[in-house]
Amino acid sequence: QVQLVESGGGLVQAGGSLRLSCAASGRTFSAYNMGWFRQAPGNGREFVAGINRSGGSTYYTDSVKGRFTISRDNAKNTLYLQMNSLKPEDTAVYYCAASPTLRVVLRPDDMVYWGQGTQVTVSS
């Protein structure tokens, strides 16, 4: 089992920044590829960014490329998502998740452990 706990969400104005964290405990964090997903009201869960076990390979959905950065610190068992130039359409609940797959382009079905989510609201 891997327990994941997100933090860092909140209310921010358009153009602002937030940094999400995901603290992992339980089984070896570095054994999993990790991803950030988001879900807005009325929508399905959407892939945002993925990172491999070492942190050397990342992938982003087109809508966040150049604005968001995913990273991990395996010594601290923590996953991060730095979000800059936020837009109202980024408003959603953000989830971190862990997968045994070797891919960094992740789907919800790939993920075996999920956090509880953290709300991000971007006002215009």
PDB file of C-alpha atoms in Angstrom:
ATOM      1  CA  GLN A   1       0.000   0.000   0.000  1.00  0.00           C
ATOM      2  CA  VAL A   2       1.045   3.574  -0.711  1.00  0.00           C
ATOM      3  CA  GLN A   3      -0.722   6.402   1.065  1.00  0.00           C
ATOM      4  CA  LEU A   4      -0.747   9.730  -0.770  1.00  0.00           C
ATOM      5  CA  VAL A   5      -1.679  13.077   0.762  1.00  0.00           C
ATOM      6  CA  GLU A   6      -1.904  16.241  -1.347  1.00  0.00           C
ATOM      7  CA  SER A   7      -1.512  19.785  -0.047  1.00  0.00           C
ATOM      8  CA  GLY A   8      -0.971  23.287  -1.389  1.00  0.00           C
ATOM      9  CA  GLY A   9      -4.261  23.973  -3.112  1.00  0.00           C
ATOM     10  CA  GLY A  10      -6.203  27.178  -2.634  1.00  0.00           C
ATOM     11  CA  LEU A  11      -7.717  30.254  -4.228  1.00  0.00           C
ATOM     12  CA  VAL A  12      -5.517  32.339  -6.523  1.00  0.00           C
ATOM     13  CA  GLN A  13      -6.082  35.070  -9.086  1.00  0.00           C
ATOM     14  CA  ALA A  14      -5.496  34.442 -12.773  1.00  0.00           C
ATOM     15  CA  GLY A  15      -1.806  34.765 -13.571  1.00  0.00           C
ATOM     16  CA  GLY A  16      -0.790  33.624 -10.114  1.00  0.00           C
ATOM     17  CA  SER A  17       1.104  30.542  -8.957  1.00  0.00           C
ATOM     18  CA  LEU A  18       0.613  27.604  -6.634  1.00  0.00           C
ATOM     19  CA  ARG A  19       2.812  24.662  -5.687  1.00  0.00           C
ATOM     20  CA  LEU A  20       1.115  21.376  -4.935  1.00  0.00           C
ATOM     21  CA  SER A  21       2.824  18.696  -2.871  1.00  0.00           C
ATOM     22  CA  CYS A  22       2.009  15.015  -2.527  1.00  0.00           C
ATOM     23  CA  ALA A  23       3.524  13.212   0.451  1.00  0.00           C
ATOM     24  CA  ALA A  24       3.845   9.451   0.108  1.00  0.00           C
ATOM     25  CA  SER A  25       4.142   6.820   2.818  1.00  0.00           C
ATOM     26  CA  GLY A  26       4.045   3.064   2.917  1.00  0.00           C
ATOM     27  CA  ARG A  27       5.746   1.117   0.160  1.00  0.00           C
ATOM     28  CA  THR A  28       8.758   2.464  -1.728  1.00  0.00           C
ATOM     29  CA  PHE A  29       7.848   5.747  -3.391  1.00  0.00           C
ATOM     30  CA  SER A  30      10.673   5.448  -5.910  1.00  0.00           C
ATOM     31  CA  ALA A  31       9.226   2.181  -7.230  1.00  0.00           C
ATOM     32  CA  TYR A  32       6.364   4.011  -8.946  1.00  0.00           C
ATOM     33  CA  ASN A  33       5.859   6.382 -11.817  1.00  0.00           C
ATOM     34  CA  MET A  34       3.754   9.260 -10.575  1.00  0.00           C
ATOM     35  CA  GLY A  35       1.139  11.513 -12.069  1.00  0.00           C
ATOM     36  CA  TRP A  36      -1.033  14.517 -11.414  1.00  0.00           C
ATOM     37  CA  PHE A  37      -4.645  14.446 -12.571  1.00  0.00           C
ATOM     38  CA  ARG A  38      -7.456  16.952 -12.199  1.00  0.00           C
ATOM     39  CA  GLN A  39     -11.227  16.859 -12.248  1.00  0.00           C
ATOM     40  CA  ALA A  40     -13.484  19.849 -12.771  1.00  0.00           C
ATOM     41  CA  PRO A  41     -17.202  19.717 -11.928  1.00  0.00           C
ATOM     42  CA  GLY A  42     -19.102  17.736 -14.542  1.00  0.00           C
ATOM     43  CA  ASN A  43     -15.918  16.445 -16.183  1.00  0.00           C
ATOM     44  CA  GLY A  44     -13.973  13.220 -16.043  1.00  0.00           C
ATOM     45  CA  ARG A  45     -10.564  12.884 -14.422  1.00  0.00           C
ATOM     46  CA  GLU A  46      -7.947  14.419 -16.743  1.00  0.00           C
ATOM     47  CA  PHE A  47      -4.228  13.655 -16.965  1.00  0.00           C
ATOM     48  CA  VAL A  48      -2.098  16.725 -16.234  1.00  0.00           C
ATOM     49  CA  ALA A  49       1.522  15.561 -15.897  1.00  0.00           C
ATOM     50  CA  GLY A  50       3.568  12.409 -15.377  1.00  0.00           C
ATOM     51  CA  ILE A  51       7.070  11.627 -14.164  1.00  0.00           C
ATOM     52  CA  ASN A  52       9.142   8.469 -14.146  1.00  0.00           C
ATOM     53  CA  ARG A  53      10.768   6.789 -11.160  1.00  0.00           C
ATOM     54  CA  SER A  54      14.043   8.707 -11.305  1.00  0.00           C
ATOM     55  CA  GLY A  55      12.496  12.047 -12.245  1.00  0.00           C
ATOM     56  CA  GLY A  56      14.441  12.148 -15.484  1.00  0.00           C
ATOM     57  CA  SER A  57      11.450  11.861 -17.804  1.00  0.00           C
ATOM     58  CA  THR A  58       8.292  13.964 -17.698  1.00  0.00           C
ATOM     59  CA  TYR A  59       5.238  14.559 -19.862  1.00  0.00           C
ATOM     60  CA  TYR A  60       2.495  17.196 -19.830  1.00  0.00           C
ATOM     61  CA  THR A  61      -0.897  17.579 -21.363  1.00  0.00           C
ATOM     62  CA  ASP A  62      -0.853  20.311 -24.012  1.00  0.00           C
ATOM     63  CA  SER A  63      -2.929  22.804 -22.032  1.00  0.00           C
ATOM     64  CA  VAL A  64      -0.330  23.086 -19.243  1.00  0.00           C
ATOM     65  CA  LYS A  65       2.931  22.817 -21.191  1.00  0.00           C
ATOM     66  CA  GLY A  66       5.234  25.724 -20.400  1.00  0.00           C
ATOM     67  CA  ARG A  67       3.203  26.685 -17.301  1.00  0.00           C
ATOM     68  CA  PHE A  68       3.326  23.616 -15.024  1.00  0.00           C
ATOM     69  CA  THR A  69       6.351  21.633 -13.835  1.00  0.00           C
ATOM     70  CA  ILE A  70       6.209  18.196 -12.246  1.00  0.00           C
ATOM     71  CA  SER A  71       9.086  17.034 -10.065  1.00  0.00           C
ATOM     72  CA  ARG A  72       9.820  14.535  -7.312  1.00  0.00           C
ATOM     73  CA  ASP A  73      12.194  14.163  -4.395  1.00  0.00           C
ATOM     74  CA  ASN A  74      12.625  10.460  -3.705  1.00  0.00           C
ATOM     75  CA  ALA A  75      14.642  11.153  -0.556  1.00  0.00           C
ATOM     76  CA  LYS A  76      11.644  13.031   0.849  1.00  0.00           C
ATOM     77  CA  ASN A  77       8.993  10.712  -0.677  1.00  0.00           C
ATOM     78  CA  THR A  78       7.311  13.761  -2.180  1.00  0.00           C
ATOM     79  CA  LEU A  79       5.854  14.668  -5.554  1.00  0.00           C
ATOM     80  CA  TYR A  80       5.390  18.301  -6.619  1.00  0.00           C
ATOM     81  CA  LEU A  81       3.468  20.293  -9.191  1.00  0.00           C
ATOM     82  CA  GLN A  82       4.566  23.892  -9.697  1.00  0.00           C
ATOM     83  CA  MET A  83       1.761  25.775 -11.425  1.00  0.00           C
ATOM     84  CA  ASN A  84       2.475  29.205 -12.918  1.00  0.00           C
ATOM     85  CA  SER A  85       0.405  31.584 -15.049  1.00  0.00           C
ATOM     86  CA  LEU A  86      -2.765  29.980 -13.755  1.00  0.00           C
ATOM     87  CA  LYS A  87      -5.981  30.379 -15.714  1.00  0.00           C
ATOM     88  CA  PRO A  88      -9.620  30.067 -14.620  1.00  0.00           C
ATOM     89  CA  GLU A  89      -9.862  26.878 -16.701  1.00  0.00           C
ATOM     90  CA  ASP A  90      -7.255  25.281 -14.406  1.00  0.00           C
ATOM     91  CA  THR A  91      -9.870  25.269 -11.634  1.00  0.00           C
ATOM     92  CA  ALA A  92     -10.357  21.676 -10.480  1.00  0.00           C
ATOM     93  CA  VAL A  93      -9.623  19.168  -7.764  1.00  0.00           C
ATOM     94  CA  TYR A  94      -6.056  17.983  -8.275  1.00  0.00           C
ATOM     95  CA  TYR A  95      -5.039  14.425  -7.452  1.00  0.00           C
ATOM     96  CA  CYS A  96      -1.681  12.733  -7.272  1.00  0.00           C
ATOM     97  CA  ALA A  97      -1.469   9.052  -8.103  1.00  0.00           C
ATOM     98  CA  ALA A  98       1.046   6.212  -8.357  1.00  0.00           C
ATOM     99  CA  SER A  99       1.449   3.636 -11.113  1.00  0.00           C
ATOM    100  CA  PRO A 100       3.636   0.576 -11.666  1.00  0.00           C
ATOM    101  CA  THR A 101       3.685   1.261 -15.430  1.00  0.00           C
ATOM    102  CA  LEU A 102       6.899   2.393 -17.124  1.00  0.00           C
ATOM    103  CA  ARG A 103       5.083   5.058 -19.170  1.00  0.00           C
ATOM    104  CA  VAL A 104       4.889   8.726 -18.218  1.00  0.00           C
ATOM    105  CA  VAL A 105       1.862   9.380 -20.412  1.00  0.00           C
ATOM    106  CA  LEU A 106      -0.611   8.109 -17.881  1.00  0.00           C
ATOM    107  CA  ARG A 107      -4.294   7.227 -17.845  1.00  0.00           C
ATOM    108  CA  PRO A 108      -6.524   6.983 -14.783  1.00  0.00           C
ATOM    109  CA  ASP A 109      -6.729   3.211 -15.330  1.00  0.00           C
ATOM    110  CA  ASP A 110      -2.936   2.973 -15.005  1.00  0.00           C
ATOM    111  CA  MET A 111      -2.974   4.284 -11.448  1.00  0.00           C
ATOM    112  CA  VAL A 112      -3.172   1.989  -8.448  1.00  0.00           C
ATOM    113  CA  TYR A 113      -2.965   4.478  -5.585  1.00  0.00           C
ATOM    114  CA  TRP A 114      -4.688   7.882  -5.346  1.00  0.00           C
ATOM    115  CA  GLY A 115      -4.616  10.787  -2.952  1.00  0.00           C
ATOM    116  CA  GLN A 116      -7.777  12.442  -1.655  1.00  0.00           C
ATOM    117  CA  GLY A 117      -7.364  15.541  -3.817  1.00  0.00           C
ATOM    118  CA  THR A 118      -6.791  19.230  -3.198  1.00  0.00           C
ATOM    119  CA  GLN A 119      -8.968  22.038  -4.563  1.00  0.00           C
ATOM    120  CA  VAL A 120      -7.435  24.663  -6.852  1.00  0.00           C
ATOM    121  CA  THR A 121      -9.624  27.650  -7.705  1.00  0.00           C
ATOM    122  CA  VAL A 122      -8.444  30.346 -10.105  1.00  0.00           C
ATOM    123  CA  SER A 123     -10.481  33.540 -10.187  1.00  0.00           C
ATOM    124  CA  SER A 124     -10.642  35.790 -13.232  1.00  0.00           C
TER     125      SER A 124
END
